[in-house]
Amino acid sequence: MTKADGKAYNIPRTDLPLGPLSISAYLKKFVDVEVKLIDFNAEVNALDAVPFDNFEALCRHFFMQAQDFMPDFVGVSSLFSPSFPNFMDCGRMAKEVWPDSLVVGGGNIPTNSYEQIYRDMGCTFFDALCFGEGEKPMLHLLQADDAEAYLAASDSWI
């Protein structure tokens, strides 16, 4: 897709954030929770031109639009390995915009690259990465009396 600014983007309109949508529906079935979802593919598709120099700036822009929302938890999800830098930018920006929130990551990237994220890159902005499917681990995290203790003890979180 080519935008009015002449830049081409490989963002199919059919890519949906199925993981986050599934987790949101699952959580709402069991707990009273408000979920806000930012689908960056949809956001970029809706723009005539992308006035950002990099993905971090785009991420910051959309997070700042939701800055009044004060989440206890921020989840960042990414499936495809070419999105690795974007996954990291989203996590970094989430912690910058909501420093008091627990920032967690999920999807194929953290499941398969957690050692690179923590050990090799020294990442400090993700408070935890979900290993495998996220519906039940997120539910248990939201239900935990002490979220940090739950994260430390759970096999589902790294």
mmCIF file of N, CA and C in Angstrom, residues 18-85:
data_model
loop_
_atom_site.group_PDB
_atom_site.id
_atom_site.type_symbol
_atom_site.label_atom_id
_atom_site.label_comp_id
_atom_site.label_asym_id
_atom_site.label_seq_id
_atom_site.Cartn_x
_atom_site.Cartn_y
_atom_site.Cartn_z
ATOM 1 N N LEU A 18 -5.496 -11.061 16.512
ATOM 2 C CA LEU A 18 -6.339 -12.123 17.059
ATOM 3 C C LEU A 18 -5.940 -12.519 18.473
ATOM 4 N N GLY A 19 -4.647 -12.556 18.771
ATOM 5 C CA GLY A 19 -4.204 -12.901 20.125
ATOM 6 C C GLY A 19 -4.742 -11.928 21.164
ATOM 7 N N PRO A 20 -4.482 -10.624 21.008
ATOM 8 C CA PRO A 20 -5.021 -9.663 21.974
ATOM 9 C C PRO A 20 -6.550 -9.655 22.030
ATOM 10 N N LEU A 21 -7.207 -9.827 20.893
ATOM 11 C CA LEU A 21 -8.675 -9.874 20.898
ATOM 12 C C LEU A 21 -9.180 -11.082 21.676
ATOM 13 N N SER A 22 -8.527 -12.221 21.491
ATOM 14 C CA SER A 22 -8.905 -13.437 22.210
ATOM 15 C C SER A 22 -8.682 -13.274 23.712
ATOM 16 N N ILE A 23 -7.540 -12.722 24.084
ATOM 17 C CA ILE A 23 -7.243 -12.511 25.503
ATOM 18 C C ILE A 23 -8.250 -11.539 26.113
ATOM 19 N N SER A 24 -8.570 -10.462 25.403
ATOM 20 C CA SER A 24 -9.545 -9.492 25.898
ATOM 21 C C SER A 24 -10.898 -10.153 26.152
ATOM 22 N N ALA A 25 -11.379 -10.930 25.194
ATOM 23 C CA ALA A 25 -12.677 -11.603 25.355
ATOM 24 C C ALA A 25 -12.642 -12.588 26.517
ATOM 25 N N TYR A 26 -11.547 -13.322 26.639
ATOM 26 C CA TYR A 26 -11.409 -14.303 27.720
ATOM 27 C C TYR A 26 -11.418 -13.617 29.086
ATOM 28 N N LEU A 27 -10.660 -12.541 29.212
ATOM 29 C CA LEU A 27 -10.599 -11.821 30.486
ATOM 30 C C LEU A 27 -11.965 -11.261 30.869
ATOM 31 N N LYS A 28 -12.664 -10.684 29.903
ATOM 32 C CA LYS A 28 -13.976 -10.084 30.176
ATOM 33 C C LYS A 28 -15.005 -11.123 30.607
ATOM 34 N N LYS A 29 -14.778 -12.370 30.237
ATOM 35 C CA LYS A 29 -15.688 -13.446 30.649
ATOM 36 C C LYS A 29 -15.573 -13.719 32.148
ATOM 37 N N PHE A 30 -14.387 -13.492 32.720
ATOM 38 C CA PHE A 30 -14.130 -13.890 34.103
ATOM 39 C C PHE A 30 -13.934 -12.745 35.091
ATOM 40 N N VAL A 31 -13.503 -11.585 34.623
ATOM 41 C CA VAL A 31 -13.254 -10.458 35.526
ATOM 42 C C VAL A 31 -13.828 -9.178 34.922
ATOM 43 N N ASP A 32 -14.135 -8.240 35.798
ATOM 44 C CA ASP A 32 -14.604 -6.932 35.360
ATOM 45 C C ASP A 32 -13.372 -6.107 35.016
ATOM 46 N N VAL A 33 -13.102 -5.972 33.733
ATOM 47 C CA VAL A 33 -11.871 -5.327 33.295
ATOM 48 C C VAL A 33 -12.167 -4.428 32.099
ATOM 49 N N GLU A 34 -11.515 -3.273 32.072
ATOM 50 C CA GLU A 34 -11.604 -2.389 30.911
ATOM 51 C C GLU A 34 -10.361 -2.612 30.067
ATOM 52 N N VAL A 35 -10.563 -2.911 28.803
ATOM 53 C CA VAL A 35 -9.456 -3.184 27.889
ATOM 54 C C VAL A 35 -9.490 -2.160 26.767
ATOM 55 N N LYS A 36 -8.356 -1.588 26.470
ATOM 56 C CA LYS A 36 -8.205 -0.722 25.302
ATOM 57 C C LYS A 36 -7.162 -1.379 24.407
ATOM 58 N N LEU A 37 -7.449 -1.414 23.126
ATOM 59 C CA LEU A 37 -6.573 -2.083 22.171
ATOM 60 C C LEU A 37 -6.162 -1.096 21.089
ATOM 61 N N ILE A 38 -4.876 -0.997 20.840
ATOM 62 C CA ILE A 38 -4.369 -0.196 19.732
ATOM 63 C C ILE A 38 -3.810 -1.175 18.709
ATOM 64 N N ASP A 39 -4.424 -1.201 17.542
ATOM 65 C CA ASP A 39 -3.965 -2.044 16.439
ATOM 66 C C ASP A 39 -3.170 -1.136 15.500
ATOM 67 N N PHE A 40 -1.855 -1.225 15.557
ATOM 68 C CA PHE A 40 -1.023 -0.320 14.771
ATOM 69 C C PHE A 40 -1.205 -0.524 13.276
ATOM 70 N N ASN A 41 -1.511 -1.745 12.825
ATOM 71 C CA ASN A 41 -1.790 -1.951 11.401
ATOM 72 C C ASN A 41 -2.998 -1.122 10.977
ATOM 73 N N ALA A 42 -4.070 -1.174 11.752
ATOM 74 C CA ALA A 42 -5.274 -0.403 11.427
ATOM 75 C C ALA A 42 -4.993 1.095 11.499
ATOM 76 N N GLU A 43 -4.221 1.516 12.486
ATOM 77 C CA GLU A 43 -3.908 2.944 12.629
ATOM 78 C C GLU A 43 -3.121 3.454 11.423
ATOM 79 N N VAL A 44 -2.119 2.701 10.985
ATOM 80 C CA VAL A 44 -1.317 3.119 9.829
ATOM 81 C C VAL A 44 -2.166 3.079 8.562
ATOM 82 N N ASN A 45 -3.006 2.057 8.416
ATOM 83 C CA ASN A 45 -3.881 1.981 7.244
ATOM 84 C C ASN A 45 -4.820 3.175 7.160
ATOM 85 N N ALA A 46 -5.245 3.714 8.289
ATOM 86 C CA ALA A 46 -6.194 4.830 8.311
ATOM 87 C C ALA A 46 -5.544 6.177 7.983
ATOM 88 N N LEU A 47 -4.234 6.250 8.045
ATOM 89 C CA LEU A 47 -3.531 7.506 7.772
ATOM 90 C C LEU A 47 -3.326 7.706 6.272
ATOM 91 N N ASP A 48 -3.466 8.953 5.797
ATOM 92 C CA ASP A 48 -3.148 9.262 4.402
ATOM 93 C C ASP A 48 -1.642 9.259 4.188
ATOM 94 N N ALA A 49 -0.924 9.709 5.185
ATOM 95 C CA ALA A 49 0.536 9.720 5.168
ATOM 96 C C ALA A 49 0.995 9.404 6.587
ATOM 97 N N VAL A 50 2.181 8.872 6.702
ATOM 98 C CA VAL A 50 2.708 8.503 8.016
ATOM 99 C C VAL A 50 3.780 9.530 8.388
ATOM 100 N N PRO A 51 3.425 10.490 9.263
ATOM 101 C CA PRO A 51 4.328 11.600 9.567
ATOM 102 C C PRO A 51 5.334 11.297 10.681
ATOM 103 N N PHE A 52 5.816 10.084 10.725
ATOM 104 C CA PHE A 52 6.741 9.687 11.784
ATOM 105 C C PHE A 52 8.024 9.166 11.156
ATOM 106 N N ASP A 53 9.146 9.494 11.770
ATOM 107 C CA ASP A 53 10.436 9.055 11.250
ATOM 108 C C ASP A 53 10.709 7.586 11.520
ATOM 109 N N ASN A 54 10.076 7.050 12.577
ATOM 110 C CA ASN A 54 10.326 5.657 12.942
ATOM 111 C C ASN A 54 9.128 5.112 13.709
ATOM 112 N N PHE A 55 9.155 3.816 13.952
ATOM 113 C CA PHE A 55 8.025 3.173 14.617
ATOM 114 C C PHE A 55 7.898 3.629 16.067
ATOM 115 N N GLU A 56 9.015 3.902 16.715
ATOM 116 C CA GLU A 56 8.969 4.375 18.100
ATOM 117 C C GLU A 56 8.167 5.672 18.200
ATOM 118 N N ALA A 57 8.367 6.583 17.261
ATOM 119 C CA ALA A 57 7.628 7.850 17.257
ATOM 120 C C ALA A 57 6.141 7.611 17.006
ATOM 121 N N LEU A 58 5.819 6.700 16.097
ATOM 122 C CA LEU A 58 4.424 6.354 15.834
ATOM 123 C C LEU A 58 3.782 5.768 17.080
ATOM 124 N N CYS A 59 4.488 4.866 17.722
ATOM 125 C CA CYS A 59 3.999 4.217 18.937
ATOM 126 C C CYS A 59 3.768 5.259 20.037
ATOM 127 N N ARG A 60 4.723 6.126 20.243
ATOM 128 C CA ARG A 60 4.597 7.180 21.262
ATOM 129 C C ARG A 60 3.365 8.045 20.976
ATOM 130 N N HIS A 61 3.172 8.406 19.717
ATOM 131 C CA HIS A 61 2.038 9.245 19.326
ATOM 132 C C HIS A 61 0.710 8.609 19.735
ATOM 133 N N PHE A 62 0.502 7.354 19.381
ATOM 134 C CA PHE A 62 -0.775 6.711 19.685
ATOM 135 C C PHE A 62 -0.920 6.403 21.172
ATOM 136 N N PHE A 63 0.168 6.091 21.849
ATOM 137 C CA PHE A 63 0.089 5.894 23.301
ATOM 138 C C PHE A 63 -0.253 7.203 24.003
ATOM 139 N N MET A 64 0.316 8.304 23.540
ATOM 140 C CA MET A 64 0.036 9.598 24.168
ATOM 141 C C MET A 64 -1.434 9.986 23.987
ATOM 142 N N GLN A 65 -2.054 9.553 22.899
ATOM 143 C CA GLN A 65 -3.481 9.823 22.711
ATOM 144 C C GLN A 65 -4.325 9.104 23.762
ATOM 145 N N ALA A 66 -3.797 8.027 24.308
ATOM 146 C CA ALA A 66 -4.507 7.249 25.336
ATOM 147 C C ALA A 66 -3.909 7.477 26.721
ATOM 148 N N GLN A 67 -3.113 8.529 26.875
ATOM 149 C CA GLN A 67 -2.377 8.753 28.121
ATOM 150 C C GLN A 67 -3.289 8.933 29.329
ATOM 151 N N ASP A 68 -4.495 9.438 29.134
ATOM 152 C CA ASP A 68 -5.419 9.618 30.260
ATOM 153 C C ASP A 68 -5.907 8.288 30.820
ATOM 154 N N PHE A 69 -5.835 7.248 30.036
ATOM 155 C CA PHE A 69 -6.175 5.900 30.495
ATOM 156 C C PHE A 69 -5.029 5.440 31.388
ATOM 157 N N MET A 70 -5.320 5.077 32.616
ATOM 158 C CA MET A 70 -4.278 4.703 33.569
ATOM 159 C C MET A 70 -4.354 3.197 33.844
ATOM 160 N N PRO A 71 -3.754 2.394 32.997
ATOM 161 C CA PRO A 71 -3.869 0.941 33.149
ATOM 162 C C PRO A 71 -2.986 0.396 34.266
ATOM 163 N N ASP A 72 -3.464 -0.663 34.893
ATOM 164 C CA ASP A 72 -2.626 -1.400 35.836
ATOM 165 C C ASP A 72 -1.617 -2.247 35.072
ATOM 166 N N PHE A 73 -2.049 -2.730 33.903
ATOM 167 C CA PHE A 73 -1.219 -3.596 33.067
ATOM 168 C C PHE A 73 -1.266 -3.093 31.633
ATOM 169 N N VAL A 74 -0.134 -3.181 30.944
ATOM 170 C CA VAL A 74 -0.077 -2.905 29.513
ATOM 171 C C VAL A 74 0.509 -4.151 28.866
ATOM 172 N N GLY A 75 -0.202 -4.686 27.896
ATOM 173 C CA GLY A 75 0.274 -5.858 27.173
ATOM 174 C C GLY A 75 0.683 -5.480 25.768
ATOM 175 N N VAL A 76 1.824 -5.989 25.346
ATOM 176 C CA VAL A 76 2.328 -5.766 23.995
ATOM 177 C C VAL A 76 2.449 -7.131 23.342
ATOM 178 N N SER A 77 1.872 -7.267 22.157
ATOM 179 C CA SER A 77 1.881 -8.555 21.473
ATOM 180 C C SER A 77 2.449 -8.407 20.073
ATOM 181 N N SER A 78 3.190 -9.416 19.649
ATOM 182 C CA SER A 78 3.725 -9.432 18.295
ATOM 183 C C SER A 78 3.959 -10.868 17.871
ATOM 184 N N LEU A 79 3.562 -11.160 16.648
ATOM 185 C CA LEU A 79 3.679 -12.527 16.154
ATOM 186 C C LEU A 79 4.890 -12.768 15.280
ATOM 187 N N PHE A 80 5.180 -11.866 14.381
ATOM 188 C CA PHE A 80 6.114 -12.157 13.308
ATOM 189 C C PHE A 80 7.496 -11.584 13.581
ATOM 190 N N SER A 81 8.525 -12.366 13.299
ATOM 191 C CA SER A 81 9.891 -11.961 13.620
ATOM 192 C C SER A 81 10.320 -10.646 12.970
ATOM 193 N N PRO A 82 9.840 -10.273 11.772
ATOM 194 C CA PRO A 82 10.224 -8.947 11.265
ATOM 195 C C PRO A 82 9.718 -7.803 12.150
ATOM 196 N N SER A 83 8.760 -8.092 13.021
ATOM 197 C CA SER A 83 8.218 -7.068 13.920
ATOM 198 C C SER A 83 9.010 -6.935 15.213
ATOM 199 N N PHE A 84 10.098 -7.673 15.357
ATOM 200 C CA PHE A 84 10.867 -7.660 16.601
ATOM 201 C C PHE A 84 11.224 -6.241 17.054
ATOM 202 N N PRO A 85 11.806 -5.395 16.181
ATOM 203 C CA PRO A 85 12.133 -4.034 16.644
ATOM 204 C C PRO A 85 10.891 -3.249 17.068
#
